[in-house]
PDB file of C-alpha atoms in Angstrom:
ATOM      1  CA  UNK A  25      11.338 -28.010  10.668  1.00 40.00           C
ATOM      2  CA  UNK A  26      11.306 -24.449   9.459  1.00 44.00           C
ATOM      3  CA  UNK A  27       9.802 -25.210   6.022  1.00 49.00           C
ATOM      4  CA  UNK A  28       6.819 -23.026   5.151  1.00 64.00           C
ATOM      5  CA  UNK A  29       4.288 -24.148   2.645  1.00 52.00           C
ATOM      6  CA  UNK A  30       0.796 -25.555   2.276  1.00 43.00           C
ATOM      7  CA  UNK A  31       1.798 -28.762   4.062  1.00 45.00           C
ATOM      8  CA  UNK A  32       2.083 -26.957   7.402  1.00 49.00           C
ATOM      9  CA  UNK A  33      -0.565 -29.242   8.875  1.00 51.00           C
ATOM     10  CA  UNK A  34       0.613 -32.557   7.513  1.00 73.00           C
ATOM     11  CA  UNK A  35       0.739 -35.300  10.108  1.00 81.00           C
ATOM     12  CA  UNK A  36       4.410 -36.173   9.567  1.00 86.00           C
ATOM     13  CA  UNK A  37       5.495 -32.678  10.398  1.00 86.00           C
ATOM     14  CA  UNK A  38       3.239 -32.364  13.423  1.00 89.00           C
ATOM     15  CA  UNK A  39       4.530 -35.714  14.695  1.00 91.00           C
ATOM     16  CA  UNK A  40       8.084 -34.439  14.333  1.00 92.00           C
ATOM     17  CA  UNK A  41       7.192 -31.380  16.381  1.00 94.00           C
ATOM     18  CA  UNK A  42       5.631 -33.604  18.998  1.00 94.00           C
ATOM     19  CA  UNK A  43       8.679 -35.862  19.228  1.00 94.00           C
ATOM     20  CA  UNK A  44      11.262 -33.083  19.415  1.00 96.00           C
ATOM     21  CA  UNK A  45       9.241 -30.490  21.269  1.00 97.00           C
ATOM     22  CA  UNK A  46      10.624 -27.874  18.864  1.00 97.00           C
ATOM     23  CA  UNK A  47       8.402 -25.892  16.524  1.00 97.00           C
ATOM     24  CA  UNK A  48      10.496 -23.656  14.242  1.00 95.00           C
ATOM     25  CA  UNK A  49       8.581 -21.527  11.762  1.00 95.00           C
ATOM     26  CA  UNK A  50      10.867 -18.572  11.016  1.00 96.00           C
ATOM     27  CA  UNK A  51      10.419 -16.462   7.888  1.00 96.00           C
ATOM     28  CA  UNK A  52       7.131 -18.066   6.917  1.00 94.00           C
ATOM     29  CA  UNK A  53       5.006 -14.943   6.258  1.00 96.00           C
ATOM     30  CA  UNK A  54       2.565 -16.182   8.877  1.00 97.00           C
ATOM     31  CA  UNK A  55      -0.128 -13.714   9.967  1.00 97.00           C
ATOM     32  CA  UNK A  56      -1.512 -15.837  12.816  1.00 96.00           C
ATOM     33  CA  UNK A  57      -0.331 -18.571  15.154  1.00 94.00           C
ATOM     34  CA  UNK A  58      -0.760 -21.999  13.484  1.00 91.00           C
ATOM     35  CA  UNK A  59      -3.603 -23.892  15.194  1.00 90.00           C
ATOM     36  CA  UNK A  60      -1.521 -27.087  15.044  1.00 91.00           C
ATOM     37  CA  UNK A  61       0.815 -25.594  17.642  1.00 94.00           C
ATOM     38  CA  UNK A  62      -1.954 -25.351  20.229  1.00 94.00           C
ATOM     39  CA  UNK A  63      -3.098 -28.888  19.468  1.00 92.00           C
ATOM     40  CA  UNK A  64       0.315 -30.110  20.602  1.00 94.00           C
ATOM     41  CA  UNK A  65      -0.229 -28.503  24.010  1.00 94.00           C
ATOM     42  CA  UNK A  66       2.195 -29.928  26.605  1.00 95.00           C
ATOM     43  CA  UNK A  67       4.529 -31.360  23.932  1.00 96.00           C
ATOM     44  CA  UNK A  68       5.934 -27.950  22.901  1.00 97.00           C
ATOM     45  CA  UNK A  69       9.153 -26.890  24.646  1.00 98.00           C
ATOM     46  CA  UNK A  70      10.421 -24.389  22.048  1.00 98.00           C
ATOM     47  CA  UNK A  71       8.375 -22.201  19.707  1.00 98.00           C
ATOM     48  CA  UNK A  72      10.191 -19.922  17.244  1.00 98.00           C
ATOM     49  CA  UNK A  73       8.058 -17.706  15.032  1.00 98.00           C
ATOM     50  CA  UNK A  74      10.731 -15.103  14.249  1.00 98.00           C
ATOM     51  CA  UNK A  75      10.279 -12.735  11.294  1.00 98.00           C
ATOM     52  CA  UNK A  76       6.665 -13.279  10.408  1.00 98.00           C
ATOM     53  CA  UNK A  77       3.681 -10.894  10.232  1.00 98.00           C
ATOM     54  CA  UNK A  78       1.889 -11.946  13.397  1.00 98.00           C
ATOM     55  CA  UNK A  79       0.068  -9.089  15.136  1.00 96.00           C
ATOM     56  CA  UNK A  80      -1.660 -10.953  17.948  1.00 95.00           C
ATOM     57  CA  UNK A  81      -0.704 -13.552  20.566  1.00 97.00           C
ATOM     58  CA  UNK A  82      -3.895 -15.560  21.180  1.00 96.00           C
ATOM     59  CA  UNK A  83      -5.064 -16.335  24.698  1.00 95.00           C
ATOM     60  CA  UNK A  84      -4.731 -20.046  23.823  1.00 96.00           C
ATOM     61  CA  UNK A  85      -1.003 -19.582  24.407  1.00 97.00           C
ATOM     62  CA  UNK A  86      -1.646 -20.856  27.941  1.00 96.00           C
ATOM     63  CA  UNK A  87      -2.162 -24.354  26.501  1.00 96.00           C
ATOM     64  CA  UNK A  88       1.628 -24.639  26.033  1.00 97.00           C
ATOM     65  CA  UNK A  89       2.160 -25.428  29.677  1.00 96.00           C
ATOM     66  CA  UNK A  90       5.645 -26.922  29.257  1.00 98.00           C
ATOM     67  CA  UNK A  91       7.113 -24.350  26.911  1.00 98.00           C
ATOM     68  CA  UNK A  92      10.556 -23.108  27.948  1.00 98.00           C
ATOM     69  CA  UNK A  93      11.561 -20.886  25.010  1.00 98.00           C
ATOM     70  CA  UNK A  94       9.127 -18.564  23.224  1.00 98.00           C
ATOM     71  CA  UNK A  95      10.704 -16.547  20.409  1.00 98.00           C
ATOM     72  CA  UNK A  96       8.476 -14.025  18.635  1.00 98.00           C
ATOM     73  CA  UNK A  97      11.033 -11.493  17.382  1.00 98.00           C
ATOM     74  CA  UNK A  98      10.393  -9.289  14.348  1.00 98.00           C
ATOM     75  CA  UNK A  99       6.641  -9.508  14.060  1.00 98.00           C
ATOM     76  CA  UNK A 100       3.864  -6.887  14.351  1.00 98.00           C
ATOM     77  CA  UNK A 101       2.729  -7.676  17.920  1.00 98.00           C
ATOM     78  CA  UNK A 102       1.170  -4.704  19.727  1.00 97.00           C
ATOM     79  CA  UNK A 103       0.089  -6.297  22.996  1.00 96.00           C
ATOM     80  CA  UNK A 104       0.483  -9.458  25.031  1.00 97.00           C
ATOM     81  CA  UNK A 105      -2.355 -11.452  26.617  1.00 96.00           C
ATOM     82  CA  UNK A 106      -2.512 -11.763  30.398  1.00 96.00           C
ATOM     83  CA  UNK A 107      -2.617 -15.561  29.844  1.00 95.00           C
ATOM     84  CA  UNK A 108       1.083 -15.362  29.043  1.00 96.00           C
ATOM     85  CA  UNK A 109       1.635 -15.337  32.796  1.00 96.00           C
ATOM     86  CA  UNK A 110       0.403 -18.925  32.983  1.00 97.00           C
ATOM     87  CA  UNK A 111       3.495 -20.272  31.191  1.00 97.00           C
ATOM     88  CA  UNK A 112       5.189 -21.213  34.431  1.00 95.00           C
ATOM     89  CA  UNK A 113       7.932 -23.282  32.740  1.00 97.00           C
ATOM     90  CA  UNK A 114       9.067 -20.424  30.484  1.00 98.00           C
ATOM     91  CA  UNK A 115      12.781 -19.594  30.753  1.00 98.00           C
ATOM     92  CA  UNK A 116      13.338 -17.412  27.683  1.00 98.00           C
ATOM     93  CA  UNK A 117      10.983 -14.850  26.158  1.00 98.00           C
ATOM     94  CA  UNK A 118      12.170 -12.937  23.090  1.00 98.00           C
ATOM     95  CA  UNK A 119       9.991 -10.155  21.662  1.00 98.00           C
ATOM     96  CA  UNK A 120      12.542  -7.902  19.933  1.00 98.00           C
ATOM     97  CA  UNK A 121      11.377  -5.874  16.957  1.00 98.00           C
ATOM     98  CA  UNK A 122       7.649  -5.668  17.587  1.00 98.00           C
ATOM     99  CA  UNK A 123       5.220  -2.812  18.343  1.00 98.00           C
ATOM    100  CA  UNK A 124       4.689  -3.255  22.063  1.00 98.00           C
ATOM    101  CA  UNK A 125       3.869  -0.115  24.055  1.00 98.00           C
ATOM    102  CA  UNK A 126       3.546  -1.917  27.405  1.00 97.00           C
ATOM    103  CA  UNK A 127       4.074  -5.263  29.116  1.00 97.00           C
ATOM    104  CA  UNK A 128       1.376  -6.964  31.235  1.00 97.00           C
ATOM    105  CA  UNK A 129       1.763  -7.105  35.014  1.00 97.00           C
ATOM    106  CA  UNK A 130       1.198 -10.832  34.710  1.00 97.00           C
ATOM    107  CA  UNK A 131       4.801 -11.282  33.530  1.00 96.00           C
ATOM    108  CA  UNK A 132       5.522 -11.515  37.254  1.00 95.00           C
ATOM    109  CA  UNK A 133       4.040 -15.031  37.263  1.00 97.00           C
ATOM    110  CA  UNK A 134       6.813 -16.327  34.956  1.00 97.00           C
ATOM    111  CA  UNK A 135       8.714 -17.560  37.992  1.00 95.00           C
ATOM    112  CA  UNK A 136      11.376 -19.454  36.056  1.00 98.00           C
ATOM    113  CA  UNK A 137      12.088 -16.755  33.460  1.00 98.00           C
ATOM    114  CA  UNK A 138      15.851 -16.230  32.946  1.00 98.00           C
ATOM    115  CA  UNK A 139      15.974 -14.135  29.770  1.00 98.00           C
ATOM    116  CA  UNK A 140      13.596 -11.355  28.734  1.00 98.00           C
ATOM    117  CA  UNK A 141      14.419  -9.437  25.554  1.00 98.00           C
ATOM    118  CA  UNK A 142      12.085  -6.685  24.339  1.00 98.00           C
ATOM    119  CA  UNK A 143      14.451  -4.443  22.396  1.00 98.00           C
ATOM    120  CA  UNK A 144      13.260  -2.397  19.405  1.00 98.00           C
ATOM    121  CA  UNK A 145       9.708  -1.842  20.631  1.00 98.00           C
ATOM    122  CA  UNK A 146       7.753   1.239  21.712  1.00 98.00           C
ATOM    123  CA  UNK A 147       7.807   0.722  25.482  1.00 98.00           C
ATOM    124  CA  UNK A 148       7.366   3.853  27.589  1.00 97.00           C
ATOM    125  CA  UNK A 149       7.518   2.042  30.928  1.00 97.00           C
ATOM    126  CA  UNK A 150       8.097  -1.336  32.552  1.00 98.00           C
ATOM    127  CA  UNK A 151       5.630  -2.890  35.008  1.00 97.00           C
ATOM    128  CA  UNK A 152       6.514  -2.617  38.704  1.00 97.00           C
ATOM    129  CA  UNK A 153       5.851  -6.350  38.923  1.00 97.00           C
ATOM    130  CA  UNK A 154       9.058  -7.038  36.983  1.00 97.00           C
ATOM    131  CA  UNK A 155      10.859  -7.072  40.324  1.00 97.00           C
ATOM    132  CA  UNK A 156       9.280 -10.433  41.103  1.00 97.00           C
ATOM    133  CA  UNK A 157      11.348 -12.172  38.438  1.00 98.00           C
ATOM    134  CA  UNK A 158      13.842 -13.585  40.915  1.00 97.00           C
ATOM    135  CA  UNK A 159      15.618 -15.846  38.396  1.00 98.00           C
ATOM    136  CA  UNK A 160      15.960 -13.302  35.601  1.00 98.00           C
ATOM    137  CA  UNK A 161      19.589 -13.174  34.420  1.00 98.00           C
ATOM    138  CA  UNK A 162      19.311 -11.098  31.212  1.00 98.00           C
ATOM    139  CA  UNK A 163      17.047  -8.097  30.622  1.00 98.00           C
ATOM    140  CA  UNK A 164      17.318  -6.388  27.228  1.00 98.00           C
ATOM    141  CA  UNK A 165      15.156  -3.260  26.918  1.00 98.00           C
ATOM    142  CA  UNK A 166      17.324  -1.362  24.431  1.00 98.00           C
ATOM    143  CA  UNK A 167      15.852   0.829  21.674  1.00 98.00           C
ATOM    144  CA  UNK A 168      12.582   1.747  23.336  1.00 98.00           C
ATOM    145  CA  UNK A 169      11.107   4.988  24.693  1.00 98.00           C
ATOM    146  CA  UNK A 170      11.766   4.453  28.396  1.00 98.00           C
ATOM    147  CA  UNK A 171      12.422   7.470  30.614  1.00 97.00           C
ATOM    148  CA  UNK A 172      12.988   5.526  33.823  1.00 96.00           C
ATOM    149  CA  UNK A 173      13.347   2.072  35.344  1.00 97.00           C
ATOM    150  CA  UNK A 174      10.947   0.897  38.060  1.00 97.00           C
ATOM    151  CA  UNK A 175      12.158   0.890  41.641  1.00 97.00           C
ATOM    152  CA  UNK A 176      11.268  -2.789  41.790  1.00 97.00           C
ATOM    153  CA  UNK A 177      14.184  -3.631  39.456  1.00 97.00           C
ATOM    154  CA  UNK A 178      16.246  -4.219  42.570  1.00 97.00           C
ATOM    155  CA  UNK A 179      14.167  -7.304  43.258  1.00 97.00           C
ATOM    156  CA  UNK A 180      15.642  -9.110  40.258  1.00 98.00           C
ATOM    157  CA  UNK A 181      18.337 -10.571  42.497  1.00 97.00           C
ATOM    158  CA  UNK A 182      19.791 -12.951  39.846  1.00 98.00           C
ATOM    159  CA  UNK A 183      20.165 -10.285  37.145  1.00 98.00           C
ATOM    160  CA  UNK A 184      23.623 -10.452  35.521  1.00 98.00           C
ATOM    161  CA  UNK A 185      23.161  -8.321  32.417  1.00 98.00           C
ATOM    162  CA  UNK A 186      21.027  -5.211  31.919  1.00 98.00           C
ATOM    163  CA  UNK A 187      20.950  -3.763  28.402  1.00 98.00           C
ATOM    164  CA  UNK A 188      19.111  -0.439  28.203  1.00 98.00           C
ATOM    165  CA  UNK A 189      20.849   1.386  25.357  1.00 98.00           C
ATOM    166  CA  UNK A 190      19.063   3.982  23.220  1.00 98.00           C
ATOM    167  CA  UNK A 191      16.247   5.090  25.477  1.00 98.00           C
ATOM    168  CA  UNK A 192      15.556   8.401  27.280  1.00 98.00           C
ATOM    169  CA  UNK A 193      16.374   7.223  30.798  1.00 98.00           C
ATOM    170  CA  UNK A 194      17.307  10.108  33.082  1.00 95.00           C
ATOM    171  CA  UNK A 195      18.334   8.319  36.244  1.00 92.00           C
ATOM    172  CA  UNK A 196      18.777   4.882  37.759  1.00 95.00           C
ATOM    173  CA  UNK A 197      16.752   3.872  40.843  1.00 97.00           C
ATOM    174  CA  UNK A 198      18.704   3.397  44.077  1.00 97.00           C
ATOM    175  CA  UNK A 199      17.438  -0.194  44.226  1.00 97.00           C
ATOM    176  CA  UNK A 200      19.777  -1.110  41.379  1.00 98.00           C
ATOM    177  CA  UNK A 201      22.481  -1.277  44.032  1.00 97.00           C
ATOM    178  CA  UNK A 202      20.759  -4.436  45.323  1.00 97.00           C
ATOM    179  CA  UNK A 203      21.756  -6.393  42.193  1.00 98.00           C
ATOM    180  CA  UNK A 204      24.626  -8.339  43.693  1.00 96.00           C
ATOM    181  CA  UNK A 205      24.964 -10.594  40.630  1.00 98.00           C
ATOM    182  CA  UNK A 206      25.041  -7.758  38.078  1.00 98.00           C
ATOM    183  CA  UNK A 207      28.094  -8.073  35.800  1.00 97.00           C
ATOM    184  CA  UNK A 208      27.223  -5.809  32.866  1.00 97.00           C
ATOM    185  CA  UNK A 209      25.282  -2.523  32.736  1.00 97.00           C
ATOM    186  CA  UNK A 210      24.792  -1.003  29.278  1.00 97.00           C
ATOM    187  CA  UNK A 211      23.173   2.467  29.209  1.00 97.00           C
ATOM    188  CA  UNK A 212      24.569   4.061  26.032  1.00 97.00           C
ATOM    189  CA  UNK A 213      22.649   6.954  24.464  1.00 98.00           C
ATOM    190  CA  UNK A 214      20.339   7.919  27.329  1.00 98.00           C
ATOM    191  CA  UNK A 215      20.002  11.077  29.459  1.00 97.00           C
ATOM    192  CA  UNK A 216      21.739   9.817  32.590  1.00 95.00           C
ATOM    193  CA  UNK A 217      23.653  12.606  34.369  1.00 92.00           C
ATOM    194  CA  UNK A 218      24.524  10.644  37.496  1.00 90.00           C
ATOM    195  CA  UNK A 219      24.384   7.124  38.809  1.00 93.00           C
ATOM    196  CA  UNK A 220      23.695   5.953  42.389  1.00 95.00           C
ATOM    197  CA  UNK A 221      26.732   6.699  44.531  1.00 93.00           C
ATOM    198  CA  UNK A 222      26.887   3.172  45.973  1.00 94.00           C
ATOM    199  CA  UNK A 223      26.583   1.353  42.637  1.00 96.00           C
ATOM    200  CA  UNK A 224      30.263   0.438  42.262  1.00 95.00           C
ATOM    201  CA  UNK A 225      30.609  -0.281  45.961  1.00 95.00           C
ATOM    202  CA  UNK A 226      27.533  -2.488  46.405  1.00 96.00           C
ATOM    203  CA  UNK A 227      27.442  -4.290  43.023  1.00 96.00           C
ATOM    204  CA  UNK A 228      30.561  -6.314  43.703  1.00 95.00           C
ATOM    205  CA  UNK A 229      30.183  -8.548  40.642  1.00 96.00           C
ATOM    206  CA  UNK A 230      30.050  -5.587  38.229  1.00 96.00           C
ATOM    207  CA  UNK A 231      32.722  -5.832  35.515  1.00 95.00           C
ATOM    208  CA  UNK A 232      31.400  -3.611  32.743  1.00 94.00           C
ATOM    209  CA  UNK A 233      29.546  -0.277  32.581  1.00 94.00           C
ATOM    210  CA  UNK A 234      28.854   1.500  29.319  1.00 95.00           C
ATOM    211  CA  UNK A 235      27.539   5.085  29.509  1.00 94.00           C
ATOM    212  CA  UNK A 236      28.550   6.518  26.147  1.00 95.00           C
ATOM    213  CA  UNK A 237      26.261   9.279  24.917  1.00 96.00           C
ATOM    214  CA  UNK A 238      25.110  10.363  28.380  1.00 95.00           C
ATOM    215  CA  UNK A 239      25.683  13.730  30.129  1.00 94.00           C
ATOM    216  CA  UNK A 240      27.927  12.275  32.810  1.00 91.00           C
ATOM    217  CA  UNK A 241      31.561  13.247  33.435  1.00 86.00           C
ATOM    218  CA  UNK A 242      34.502  10.908  33.869  1.00 83.00           C
ATOM    219  CA  UNK A 243      35.524  12.818  37.028  1.00 85.00           C
ATOM    220  CA  UNK A 244      32.214  12.050  38.710  1.00 83.00           C
ATOM    221  CA  UNK A 245      32.539   8.416  37.708  1.00 83.00           C
ATOM    222  CA  UNK A 246      36.090   8.062  39.063  1.00 87.00           C
ATOM    223  CA  UNK A 247      35.260   9.697  42.382  1.00 89.00           C
ATOM    224  CA  UNK A 248      32.618   7.141  43.280  1.00 92.00           C
ATOM    225  CA  UNK A 249      33.334   4.854  46.200  1.00 93.00           C
ATOM    226  CA  UNK A 250      34.366   1.417  44.955  1.00 92.00           C
ATOM    227  CA  UNK A 251      35.795   2.732  41.670  1.00 93.00           C
ATOM    228  CA  UNK A 252      39.229   1.193  42.167  1.00 93.00           C
ATOM    229  CA  UNK A 253      37.811  -2.231  43.008  1.00 92.00           C
ATOM    230  CA  UNK A 254      35.557  -1.993  39.933  1.00 93.00           C
ATOM    231  CA  UNK A 255      38.588  -1.119  37.788  1.00 92.00           C
ATOM    232  CA  UNK A 256      40.425  -4.218  39.035  1.00 91.00           C
ATOM    233  CA  UNK A 257      37.470  -6.439  38.139  1.00 91.00           C
ATOM    234  CA  UNK A 258      37.184  -4.808  34.728  1.00 88.00           C
ATOM    235  CA  UNK A 259      40.862  -5.342  33.952  1.00 87.00           C
ATOM    236  CA  UNK A 260      40.753  -8.947  35.140  1.00 83.00           C
ATOM    237  CA  UNK A 261      37.865  -9.540  32.755  1.00 77.00           C
ATOM    238  CA  UNK A 262      39.884  -8.244  29.808  1.00 70.00           C
ATOM    239  CA  UNK A 263      42.958 -10.167  30.936  1.00 68.00           C
ATOM    240  CA  UNK A 264      40.901 -13.367  30.754  1.00 68.00           C
ATOM    241  CA  UNK A 265      39.709 -12.458  27.270  1.00 61.00           C
ATOM    242  CA  UNK A 266      43.301 -11.860  26.157  1.00 63.00           C
ATOM    243  CA  UNK A 267      44.466 -15.156  27.695  1.00 60.00           C
ATOM    244  CA  UNK A 268      41.641 -16.919  25.842  1.00 62.00           C
ATOM    245  CA  UNK A 269      42.615 -15.268  22.533  1.00 59.00           C
ATOM    246  CA  UNK A 270      39.247 -13.514  22.316  1.00 52.00           C
ATOM    247  CA  UNK A 271      39.198 -10.544  19.944  1.00 48.00           C
ATOM    248  CA  UNK A 272      38.996  -7.139  21.653  1.00 47.00           C
ATOM    249  CA  UNK A 273      37.358  -4.218  19.875  1.00 50.00           C
ATOM    250  CA  UNK A 274      39.336  -1.278  18.490  1.00 46.00           C
ATOM    251  CA  UNK A 275      38.412   0.662  21.639  1.00 49.00           C
ATOM    252  CA  UNK A 276      40.623  -1.654  23.687  1.00 48.00           C
ATOM    253  CA  UNK A 277      39.922  -1.403  27.401  1.00 49.00           C
ATOM    254  CA  UNK A 278      36.897   0.803  26.905  1.00 59.00           C
ATOM    255  CA  UNK A 279      36.280   3.129  29.878  1.00 58.00           C
ATOM    256  CA  UNK A 280      32.570   2.917  29.189  1.00 65.00           C
ATOM    257  CA  UNK A 281      32.089   6.672  29.175  1.00 64.00           C
ATOM    258  CA  UNK A 282      32.781   9.544  26.822  1.00 51.00           C
ATOM    259  CA  UNK A 283      35.742  11.704  27.801  1.00 35.00           C
TER     260      UNK A 283
END
């Protein structure tokens, strides 16, 4: 399905896409979306165009009304069309390694979205509307140019994992304490000097925090209310990994902060 040659439009291949619902065209040196994809319309459930040279997502993307996974990593995309918000069945959107400087407000209409990954772009901010993504479980915004997170982030009530490494974030909004499902918070290599005082107390599912490369002291971290309960959860997590014979890194039970 991922073959790339002059037969891209042959009927056998298009029929296979229609039957499986999966269009995989990685590493094909494509510069534009293949028209055949849009002709399939409601048949497409997964579209993977990773590692091509595509610089534009056409507005016709809204024809793929049943698409659940849209993977456009490692292309040259600079902007997203507002029509993207019409993909109401979308559960996973992967845009890592592009040239995005912003995300459209219309992302808020992706009601079923569970995974949004936009690492290695040029984002300077996130839309306030991101807080309407009630089913979002994973948000990866690492390796961008963000200086803050929107206050609305606290509306992502299902969020379990927030990856925001390698940005210029200076503080976390108080609303992050509303993320009752949050298990992992990765903020390495930012400018965070303090975190909300109630974070460890209110985020009762939190098992992992990583703040390496930030100007925050271990003393401040340990004095936060809820620290001991957080430590118990963190150790239980590693105990389960050990019991399952999962490899642990050379850092062992990483404290998640530079000493």
